Tab-separated table of C-alpha atoms in Angstrom:
chain	number	residue	atom	x	y	z
N	1	MET	CA	-97.332	57.059	7.606
N	2	SER	CA	-95.861	55.982	10.796
N	3	VAL	CA	-97.979	54.511	13.787
N	4	ALA	CA	-98.197	56.539	17.115
N	5	LYS	CA	-96.285	55.228	20.129
N	6	ALA	CA	-98.137	53.784	23.367
N	7	ASN	CA	-97.067	56.059	26.223
N	8	LEU	CA	-97.294	52.772	29.199
N	9	LYS	CA	-96.014	53.651	33.174
N	10	ILE	CA	-93.751	51.008	34.057
N	11	ALA	CA	-93.140	50.281	37.640
N	12	VAL	CA	-89.861	49.853	38.678
N	13	GLY	CA	-87.082	49.148	41.799
N	14	GLU	CA	-83.882	49.374	43.067
N	15	TRP	CA	-82.517	45.580	42.882
N	16	VAL	CA	-78.698	45.651	42.397
N	17	PRO	CA	-77.553	45.149	39.716
N	18	TYR	CA	-80.388	43.983	37.906
N	19	THR	CA	-81.705	47.637	38.681
N	20	LYS	CA	-80.521	50.498	40.210
N	21	PHE	CA	-81.857	53.874	40.130
N	22	VAL	CA	-80.021	56.838	38.539
N	23	ASN	CA	-81.237	60.922	40.030
N	24	LEU	CA	-81.247	63.965	37.278
N	25	PRO	CA	-80.644	66.783	37.465
N	26	ASP	CA	-83.856	67.752	36.719
N	27	GLY	CA	-85.189	65.713	39.865
N	28	SER	CA	-86.105	63.076	37.682
N	29	PHE	CA	-84.965	59.628	37.797
N	30	THR	CA	-84.100	56.770	35.430
N	31	ILE	CA	-83.040	53.477	35.647
N	32	SER	CA	-79.581	51.068	34.625
N	33	GLY	CA	-78.411	47.501	34.292
N	34	PRO	CA	-79.275	44.732	32.548
N	35	MET	CA	-83.478	45.081	32.957
N	36	LYS	CA	-83.030	49.010	31.365
N	37	ASP	CA	-81.513	47.536	28.574
N	38	LEU	CA	-83.775	44.488	28.571
N	39	LEU	CA	-86.959	47.669	28.845
N	40	ASP	CA	-85.122	49.641	25.700
N	41	ILE	CA	-84.711	46.551	23.622
N	42	PHE	CA	-89.006	46.276	24.659
N	43	SER	CA	-89.658	49.844	23.723
N	44	SER	CA	-87.569	49.730	20.204
N	45	LEU	CA	-89.682	46.625	18.902
N	46	LEU	CA	-92.970	46.869	20.334
N	47	ASN	CA	-92.932	50.278	19.349
N	48	PHE	CA	-93.942	52.453	23.068
N	49	GLU	CA	-92.499	55.092	25.340
N	50	TYR	CA	-92.687	54.525	28.882
N	51	GLN	CA	-92.982	56.191	32.016
N	52	LEU	CA	-91.141	55.254	35.206
N	53	MET	CA	-92.760	54.675	37.865
N	54	ARG	CA	-91.537	53.711	41.337
N	55	THR	CA	-93.639	52.591	45.157
N	56	SER	CA	-92.264	54.932	47.951
N	57	ASP	CA	-91.115	51.429	50.160
N	58	ASN	CA	-89.516	50.697	46.748
N	59	LEU	CA	-91.671	46.689	47.611
N	60	TRP	CA	-92.074	44.233	45.696
N	61	GLY	CA	-95.234	43.744	46.878
N	62	GLY	CA	-97.352	41.603	49.188
N	63	PRO	CA	-101.341	41.177	50.095
N	64	LEU	CA	-102.532	43.049	52.746
N	65	ALA	CA	-105.551	41.362	54.798
N	66	ASN	CA	-108.827	43.910	52.810
N	67	GLY	CA	-107.181	41.881	49.328
N	68	THR	CA	-105.132	44.635	48.086
N	69	TRP	CA	-101.502	44.717	47.198
N	70	THR	CA	-98.886	46.879	48.879
N	71	GLY	CA	-95.720	47.694	46.049
N	72	MET	CA	-94.995	46.911	42.821
N	73	LEU	CA	-97.408	44.388	42.769
N	74	GLY	CA	-100.365	46.124	43.797
N	75	LEU	CA	-99.569	49.093	40.591
N	76	LEU	CA	-99.885	45.827	38.375
N	77	HIS	CA	-102.831	44.805	40.598
N	78	ARG	CA	-104.725	48.362	40.187
N	79	GLY	CA	-103.896	48.278	36.150
N	80	GLU	CA	-101.973	51.471	37.272
N	81	ALA	CA	-98.830	49.864	34.821
N	82	GLU	CA	-98.246	47.941	32.457
N	83	LEU	CA	-95.010	45.760	33.742
N	84	ALA	CA	-92.688	45.913	36.466
N	85	MET	CA	-89.101	46.008	35.734
N	86	ALA	CA	-87.447	43.953	38.763
N	87	PRO	CA	-87.731	41.334	37.763
N	88	PHE	CA	-89.892	39.069	40.888
N	89	PHE	CA	-89.706	35.386	42.026
N	90	VAL	CA	-92.465	33.346	40.994
N	91	THR	CA	-94.491	32.171	43.230
N	92	PRO	CA	-98.324	30.715	42.940
N	93	GLN	CA	-99.107	33.944	45.349
N	94	ARG	CA	-97.778	36.061	42.847
N	95	GLU	CA	-99.165	34.618	40.051
N	96	ALA	CA	-102.788	35.517	41.289
N	97	VAL	CA	-102.497	39.217	40.993
N	98	CYS	CA	-100.249	39.501	37.911
N	99	ASP	CA	-98.604	37.894	34.764
N	100	PHE	CA	-95.782	36.627	34.516
N	101	SER	CA	-93.044	36.162	31.212
N	102	VAL	CA	-90.574	33.203	30.386
N	103	PRO	CA	-88.018	33.273	33.506
N	104	VAL	CA	-84.664	35.959	32.350
N	105	TYR	CA	-83.170	34.680	34.928
N	106	THR	CA	-82.259	31.445	37.628
N	107	ASP	CA	-81.213	32.443	41.035
N	108	SER	CA	-80.855	31.193	44.652
N	109	GLN	CA	-81.806	31.966	47.992
N	110	ALA	CA	-78.429	31.790	50.591
N	111	ILE	CA	-77.222	33.315	53.572
N	112	LEU	CA	-74.804	36.262	53.749
N	113	MET	CA	-73.282	37.635	57.076
N	114	VAL	CA	-69.688	38.597	58.274
N	115	ARG	CA	-66.312	36.810	57.304
N	116	PRO	CA	-65.360	34.677	59.539
N	117	THR	CA	-61.255	35.488	60.911
N	118	VAL	CA	-58.831	32.937	61.645
N	119	GLU	CA	-58.934	32.638	65.036
N	120	SER	CA	-56.657	31.283	67.513
N	121	ASP	CA	-58.618	27.925	69.068
N	122	VAL	CA	-58.209	28.090	73.438
N	123	SER	CA	-59.584	24.628	73.283
N	124	GLY	CA	-57.547	23.961	70.148
N	125	PHE	CA	-55.262	21.499	72.325
N	126	ILE	CA	-57.698	18.734	73.500
N	127	LYS	CA	-59.203	18.655	69.744
N	128	PRO	CA	-56.586	16.501	68.300
N	129	PHE	CA	-58.604	13.461	69.381
N	130	THR	CA	-62.108	13.022	69.330
N	131	PHE	CA	-64.108	12.412	73.081
N	132	GLU	CA	-64.009	8.928	72.710
N	133	VAL	CA	-60.677	8.343	72.500
N	134	TRP	CA	-59.602	10.781	75.482
N	135	LEU	CA	-62.342	8.527	77.191
N	136	LEU	CA	-59.994	5.420	76.292
N	137	ILE	CA	-57.260	6.975	76.857
N	138	PHE	CA	-58.339	7.918	81.235
N	139	LEU	CA	-60.071	3.935	80.915
N	140	SER	CA	-56.019	3.367	79.591
N	141	ILE	CA	-54.798	4.878	82.331
N	142	PHE	CA	-56.974	3.224	84.948
N	143	SER	CA	-56.839	-0.403	83.843
N	144	ILE	CA	-52.551	-0.382	83.383
N	145	GLY	CA	-52.966	1.156	86.706
N	146	THR	CA	-55.108	-1.628	88.126
N	147	ALA	CA	-53.405	-4.387	86.668
N	148	MET	CA	-49.992	-3.042	87.787
N	149	ILE	CA	-50.515	-2.952	91.078
N	150	LYS	CA	-52.692	-7.148	90.833
N	151	ILE	CA	-49.600	-8.179	89.161
N	152	ASP	CA	-46.861	-6.771	91.440
N	153	SER	CA	-48.921	-7.907	94.833
N	154	THR	CA	-49.847	-11.695	93.010
N	155	GLU	CA	-45.645	-11.159	91.942
N	156	GLY	CA	-44.378	-10.562	95.832
N	157	LYS	CA	-46.977	-13.382	97.190
N	158	LEU	CA	-44.403	-15.875	95.205
N	159	PHE	CA	-41.728	-14.509	95.313
N	160	ASP	CA	-41.536	-12.889	98.871
N	161	PHE	CA	-41.677	-9.408	98.951
N	162	SER	CA	-43.609	-6.167	98.849
N	163	THR	CA	-43.451	-2.818	97.510
N	164	PRO	CA	-44.502	-0.113	99.942
N	165	SER	CA	-46.560	2.793	98.846
N	166	ILE	CA	-47.502	0.531	95.245
N	167	ALA	CA	-50.889	2.376	94.460
N	168	SER	CA	-49.252	5.572	94.483
N	169	LYS	CA	-46.038	4.706	92.635
N	170	THR	CA	-47.945	2.436	89.928
N	171	PHE	CA	-50.037	5.778	88.706
N	172	ILE	CA	-47.385	8.303	88.777
N	173	TRP	CA	-45.282	5.703	86.579
N	174	VAL	CA	-48.039	5.339	84.101
N	175	ILE	CA	-48.628	8.937	84.199
N	176	GLN	CA	-45.062	9.354	83.775
N	177	ALA	CA	-44.419	7.256	80.562
N	178	LEU	CA	-47.537	8.458	79.002
N	179	SER	CA	-45.805	11.920	79.154
N	180	GLN	CA	-42.851	10.358	77.454
N	181	GLU	CA	-40.887	11.127	81.478
N	182	SER	CA	-37.772	8.599	82.503
N	183	SER	CA	-39.788	6.907	86.753
N	184	GLU	CA	-36.889	5.672	88.874
N	185	TRP	CA	-39.489	2.956	89.959
N	186	LEU	CA	-40.207	-0.208	87.807
N	187	PRO	CA	-41.690	-3.636	88.424
N	188	ARG	CA	-39.086	-5.479	89.730
N	189	LYS	CA	-40.430	-9.335	88.067
N	190	ASP	CA	-40.687	-10.391	84.976
N	191	GLY	CA	-45.062	-10.327	84.749
N	192	GLY	CA	-44.899	-6.575	85.806
N	193	ARG	CA	-41.573	-5.187	83.162
N	194	LEU	CA	-43.651	-6.944	79.819
N	195	LEU	CA	-47.039	-5.173	81.592
N	196	VAL	CA	-44.301	-1.943	81.026
N	197	THR	CA	-42.987	-2.624	78.032
N	198	THR	CA	-46.470	-2.685	76.379
N	199	TRP	CA	-47.640	0.371	77.970
N	200	LEU	CA	-44.593	2.548	76.954
N	201	LEU	CA	-44.613	1.401	73.120
N	202	ALA	CA	-48.774	2.658	73.290
N	203	SER	CA	-47.877	5.737	74.962
N	204	LEU	CA	-45.539	6.559	72.194
N	205	VAL	CA	-47.889	5.693	69.707
N	206	PHE	CA	-50.286	8.395	71.591
N	207	MET	CA	-48.038	11.191	72.236
N	208	SER	CA	-45.890	10.860	68.301
N	209	SER	CA	-49.849	10.828	67.602
N	210	TYR	CA	-51.051	13.737	69.150
N	211	SER	CA	-47.916	16.224	69.122
N	212	GLY	CA	-47.642	15.768	65.055
N	213	ILE	CA	-51.534	16.737	64.696
N	214	LEU	CA	-51.701	19.224	67.861
N	215	THR	CA	-48.900	20.885	65.724
N	216	ALA	CA	-50.094	20.714	62.637
N	217	MET	CA	-53.750	22.349	63.989
N	218	LEU	CA	-52.200	25.407	65.659
N	219	THR	CA	-49.587	26.017	62.875
N	220	VAL	CA	-51.283	25.702	59.809
N	221	PRO	CA	-55.311	28.485	60.486
N	222	ARG	CA	-57.920	26.773	60.649
N	223	VAL	CA	-61.712	28.869	60.249
N	224	THR	CA	-64.287	28.188	62.445
N	225	ILE	CA	-67.444	28.852	60.389
N	226	PRO	CA	-70.530	29.497	63.193
N	227	ILE	CA	-73.192	29.324	60.848
N	228	ASP	CA	-73.312	27.687	57.579
N	229	SER	CA	-76.599	26.773	57.299
N	230	LEU	CA	-80.179	27.998	58.180
N	231	ALA	CA	-80.332	24.850	60.562
N	232	ASP	CA	-76.979	27.079	61.884
N	233	LEU	CA	-78.799	30.295	61.803
N	234	VAL	CA	-82.245	29.437	64.252
N	235	ALA	CA	-79.245	27.632	66.617
N	236	GLN	CA	-76.875	30.411	67.681
N	237	ASP	CA	-78.799	33.827	69.254
N	238	ASP	CA	-74.882	35.643	68.612
N	239	LEU	CA	-75.984	36.852	64.872
N	240	PRO	CA	-79.185	38.120	64.841
N	241	TRP	CA	-80.786	37.436	61.096
N	242	ARG	CA	-83.148	39.987	59.141
N	243	LEU	CA	-85.886	39.126	56.305
N	244	GLU	CA	-86.161	41.494	53.257
N	245	ALA	CA	-89.455	43.544	53.411
N	246	GLY	CA	-91.366	42.581	50.564
N	247	SER	CA	-89.586	39.765	49.238
N	248	MET	CA	-90.898	36.317	48.321
N	249	MET	CA	-88.526	35.222	51.238
N	250	TYR	CA	-90.268	37.384	53.681
N	251	SER	CA	-93.525	35.698	51.909
N	252	PHE	CA	-91.519	32.148	52.144
N	253	PHE	CA	-90.909	31.607	55.749
N	254	GLU	CA	-94.483	33.393	56.915
N	255	GLU	CA	-96.184	30.631	55.636
N	256	SER	CA	-93.833	28.194	55.897
N	257	GLU	CA	-95.248	25.288	57.704
N	258	ASN	CA	-92.287	23.176	59.523
N	259	GLU	CA	-90.522	24.698	62.251
N	260	MET	CA	-87.197	25.603	61.441
N	261	GLY	CA	-89.337	28.222	58.941
N	262	GLN	CA	-91.625	29.211	61.260
N	263	LYS	CA	-89.006	29.685	63.920
N	264	VAL	CA	-86.990	31.693	61.039
N	265	PHE	CA	-89.911	34.202	61.102
N	266	ARG	CA	-90.889	34.195	64.409
N	267	ASP	CA	-86.711	34.677	65.777
N	268	LYS	CA	-86.181	37.379	63.258
N	269	ALA	CA	-84.434	40.573	64.629
N	270	GLY	CA	-86.567	42.559	61.957
N	271	THR	CA	-86.375	43.427	58.290
N	272	PHE	CA	-84.502	45.615	56.079
N	273	GLN	CA	-85.567	47.668	52.188
N	274	ASP	CA	-82.847	45.330	50.617
N	275	CYS	CA	-79.928	42.933	50.972
N	276	TRP	CA	-77.437	45.710	48.852
N	277	ALA	CA	-78.751	48.487	51.145
N	278	ALA	CA	-78.324	46.882	53.427
N	279	ARG	CA	-74.307	44.835	53.004
N	280	GLU	CA	-72.260	48.084	55.073
N	281	ASN	CA	-74.570	46.891	57.835
N	282	ILE	CA	-74.259	43.052	57.163
N	283	ALA	CA	-70.612	43.006	56.594
N	284	LYS	CA	-69.944	44.852	59.799
N	285	GLY	CA	-71.587	41.688	61.730
N	286	ASP	CA	-75.114	43.931	62.635
N	287	PHE	CA	-77.153	40.996	61.575
N	288	ALA	CA	-77.260	37.550	58.651
N	289	ALA	CA	-79.367	37.892	56.010
N	290	ILE	CA	-81.242	35.843	53.655
N	291	CYS	CA	-80.561	37.080	49.463
N	292	ASP	CA	-80.579	36.443	46.014
N	293	SER	CA	-76.965	34.761	45.388
N	294	THR	CA	-76.677	37.695	42.492
N	295	THR	CA	-76.518	40.419	44.671
N	296	MET	CA	-74.668	38.761	47.754
N	297	MET	CA	-71.659	38.167	44.623
N	298	LYS	CA	-72.398	41.947	43.747
N	299	ALA	CA	-72.538	43.175	46.935
N	300	MET	CA	-68.723	41.321	47.029
N	301	SER	CA	-67.474	42.724	44.572
N	302	TRP	CA	-68.236	46.329	45.635
N	303	ASP	CA	-66.341	44.924	48.682
N	304	PHE	CA	-63.240	44.421	47.482
N	305	SER	CA	-63.168	46.858	44.575
N	306	THR	CA	-63.089	49.545	47.351
N	307	THR	CA	-61.809	48.936	50.764
N	308	GLY	CA	-59.055	45.564	49.112
N	309	ASP	CA	-60.349	43.165	52.252
N	310	CYS	CA	-63.332	40.507	52.112
N	311	HIS	CA	-65.707	40.782	54.850
N	312	LEU	CA	-69.190	38.893	53.789
N	313	TYR	CA	-69.457	35.448	53.699
N	314	ILE	CA	-71.970	33.041	51.540
N	315	ALA	CA	-73.187	30.272	53.709
N	316	ARG	CA	-72.165	26.739	51.698
N	317	GLN	CA	-76.064	25.367	52.131
N	318	LYS	CA	-78.545	27.264	49.729
N	319	VAL	CA	-81.915	28.382	51.333
N	320	TYR	CA	-84.137	28.354	48.126
N	321	THR	CA	-82.665	26.702	45.061
N	322	ASN	CA	-83.695	27.136	41.154
N	323	GLY	CA	-86.211	30.819	41.304
N	324	LEU	CA	-87.153	31.523	38.674
N	325	LEU	CA	-86.913	35.366	37.773
N	326	SER	CA	-89.475	37.030	35.461
N	327	ILE	CA	-91.106	40.581	34.628
N	328	ALA	CA	-94.138	40.958	35.919
N	329	PHE	CA	-97.611	41.944	33.581
N	330	ARG	CA	-100.547	43.849	33.787
N	331	ASN	CA	-103.348	40.612	34.099
N	332	LYS	CA	-103.815	39.766	30.084
N	333	SER	CA	-101.232	42.312	28.829
N	334	ALA	CA	-101.268	42.415	24.965
N	335	TYR	CA	-97.343	42.761	25.679
N	336	LEU	CA	-96.099	39.969	27.199
N	337	PRO	CA	-96.601	37.574	24.226
N	338	HIS	CA	-94.645	39.848	22.147
N	339	ALA	CA	-91.869	40.623	25.372
N	340	ASN	CA	-91.385	36.309	25.287
N	341	ARG	CA	-90.478	35.756	21.965
N	342	ILE	CA	-87.295	38.969	22.819
N	343	ILE	CA	-86.522	37.025	26.191
N	344	THR	CA	-86.034	33.432	24.643
N	345	THR	CA	-84.124	35.294	21.535
N	346	LEU	CA	-81.548	37.431	23.864
N	347	GLN	CA	-81.369	33.764	26.291
N	348	GLU	CA	-80.689	31.839	23.298
N	349	ALA	CA	-78.212	34.320	22.355
N	350	GLY	CA	-76.614	34.304	25.666
N	351	ILE	CA	-76.871	38.293	25.653
N	352	ILE	CA	-78.744	38.605	29.303
N	353	SER	CA	-76.181	36.463	31.340
N	354	LYS	CA	-73.570	38.476	29.642
N	355	TRP	CA	-75.365	41.599	30.972
N	356	LEU	CA	-75.553	40.157	35.069
N	357	ARG	CA	-71.754	38.572	33.907
N	358	ASP	CA	-70.885	42.433	33.565
N	359	GLN	CA	-71.720	43.798	36.699
N	360	ILE	CA	-69.940	41.317	39.086
N	361	THR	CA	-66.425	41.746	38.775
N	362	ASN	CA	-63.416	40.833	42.275
N	363	THR	CA	-65.638	37.866	43.347
N	364	SER	CA	-63.205	34.936	42.932
N	365	GLN	CA	-60.674	36.204	45.874
N	366	CYS	CA	-64.068	36.187	48.435
N	367	LEU	CA	-65.256	33.158	46.887
N	368	ARG	CA	-62.568	31.637	48.318
N	369	PRO	CA	-63.047	29.314	52.114
N	370	PRO	CA	-62.254	31.837	54.946
N	371	SER	CA	-59.164	29.657	55.842
N	372	ALA	CA	-57.243	30.765	52.899
N	373	ASP	CA	-57.742	34.849	53.461
N	374	ARG	CA	-53.870	34.440	54.818
N	375	SER	CA	-52.102	33.571	52.092
N	376	ASP	CA	-48.662	32.147	53.770
N	377	GLY	CA	-50.734	29.169	54.593
N	378	ILE	CA	-48.608	28.544	57.967
N	379	ALA	CA	-47.894	31.378	61.056
N	380	PRO	CA	-45.482	30.984	63.987
N	381	LEU	CA	-47.191	30.258	66.926
N	382	ASP	CA	-48.828	33.269	68.678
N	383	LEU	CA	-49.654	33.576	72.640
N	384	GLN	CA	-52.927	32.817	72.594
N	385	SER	CA	-52.273	29.304	71.477
N	386	PHE	CA	-51.133	28.458	74.683
N	387	TYR	CA	-54.116	29.881	76.529
N	388	GLY	CA	-55.771	26.632	76.571
N	389	PRO	CA	-52.995	24.599	78.375
N	390	LEU	CA	-52.095	27.854	79.956
N	391	MET	CA	-55.885	27.725	81.447
N	392	VAL	CA	-55.764	24.375	82.583
N	393	LEU	CA	-52.051	24.607	84.179
N	394	ALA	CA	-53.683	28.089	86.617
N	395	ALA	CA	-56.613	26.414	87.539
N	396	VAL	CA	-54.014	23.052	88.868
N	397	PHE	CA	-52.152	25.663	90.612
N	398	TYR	CA	-55.338	26.931	92.043
N	399	TYR	CA	-56.548	24.191	92.841
N	400	LEU	CA	-53.647	23.143	95.008
N	401	LEU	CA	-53.258	26.006	96.567
N	402	PHE	CA	-57.199	25.835	97.751
N	403	CYS	CA	-55.743	22.449	99.496
N	404	MET	CA	-53.204	23.436	101.142
N	405	ARG	CA	-54.901	26.206	102.519
N	406	CYS	CA	-58.355	24.095	103.299
N	407	PHE	CA	-56.070	21.094	105.226
N	408	SER	CA	-53.177	23.470	106.156
N	409	PRO	CA	-55.263	23.546	109.942
N	410	TYR	CA	-55.119	19.752	109.953
N	411	PHE	CA	-51.556	19.141	109.382
N	412	LEU	CA	-50.478	21.403	111.964
N	413	ARG	CA	-53.042	20.187	114.403
N	414	CYS	CA	-51.348	17.033	113.414
N	415	GLY	CA	-47.747	18.333	114.194
N	416	HIS	CA	-48.709	20.440	117.464
N	417	GLY	CA	-49.718	16.402	118.538
N	418	ARG	CA	-47.339	14.835	118.187
N	419	ARG	CA	-44.519	17.054	119.829
N	420	GLY	CA	-46.528	17.686	122.429
N	421	LEU	CA	-47.220	13.580	122.571
N	422	GLY	CA	-43.282	13.207	122.489
N	423	ALA	CA	-42.661	15.784	125.138
N	424	GLY	CA	-45.071	13.917	127.645
N	425	ASP	CA	-43.276	10.705	127.099
N	426	SER	CA	-39.726	12.334	128.018
N	427	SER	CA	-41.500	13.561	131.286
N	428	ALA	CA	-42.623	9.463	131.801
N	429	GLN	CA	-39.098	8.322	131.096
N	430	SER	CA	-37.661	11.105	133.664
N	431	GLU	CA	-39.468	9.797	136.313
N	432	GLU	CA	-39.288	6.741	135.829
N	433	ILE	CA	-35.289	6.878	135.760
N	434	ASN	CA	-35.825	9.162	138.923
N	435	GLN	CA	-37.894	6.296	140.873
N	436	MET	CA	-35.696	4.047	139.841
N	437	LYS	CA	-32.487	6.157	141.433
N	438	LEU	CA	-34.456	6.174	145.093
N	439	GLN	CA	-35.064	2.666	144.937
N	440	ALA	CA	-31.135	2.184	144.210
N	441	THR	CA	-30.944	4.402	147.030
N	442	ASP	CA	-32.592	2.459	149.581
N	443	ARG	CA	-31.120	-0.694	148.509
């Protein structure tokens, strides 16, 4: 005599790749994915039939001010469902309203955003050296110029000669030597020429290093990744971020006691339904999201399979690590001990991990660093690569024009004054000559 099967109500939510809703022709629905496979094994071995239930907002659930819960956890808390095939990240707050099975999977949370692209760096021409090196170079120019003036002046006193405009000649020579240009002026004596030799050798090393590093930086593609950690996320204003409504991470940041976590929650640009549903908005750069690693890789797999390109990027630093994912049961459920034995057996056989691996393909290409997106590795320089030096040149040019416009009236007045003074001197000399002629006539 067969035992009648129990009819259980099972709460489900869509979380790709774990579960996915499938609408049937008769207007009902079912689910697909690893959690559907696990539910069918529960149904077969524990001898029950099931009826699927889903919430209108597809929320896992969170507490309300009156002590009740929303979403699937609310169904369990009120006893309207026997278990929830989600799965759930286990937290102490959630354990207060339901019982969790042994873990079915371990996952982490990270930042998902639009993939950075290879772009030319306008300020790249100053990046071969650090700020400290550039500062020391400018100090060296000033020090060598000052030392050359002192040495030349001292040698002039010893050997009885003078160099006109020594300051301008010296600093022009220092800059010419640094930029590997020839100079017509050199110190006359050995002391100054010894300093010249030292500076020429230092300039050779500097320019050789600079040109080599600059060439490598310009021709090998580099990608600036603005967000690679939670600290980077809250420190920037270019890309807004959102949290998944009703998720564990929403509660995690809402209850956070550190300043960074509070800023993540306070400055968020809103919420979204789930990471899978928001994948297209994230790929377009509308906002960044904090998602679980499995869903992010599934989104990358979908993106590469449908477009042939990678438009998503996962930040390297994890936001939350080693989160336990379990099946939620109502409190004191008689099915929980049996379900734990089934899950443990499947875990030891590696079946649940295999189910998830089958859901995620074509991710190796998109998991590479963004700098590897250009297959040839070395690219010809484009016009944007020279925007930085051209902008500096334009700034110097406009500065010289500004100086000429400001000081030209002064020089014109000086020129007219000199010409006027010359005419006066000439008339005075003529008058003096005429007087001398008259005196000679009188004699």
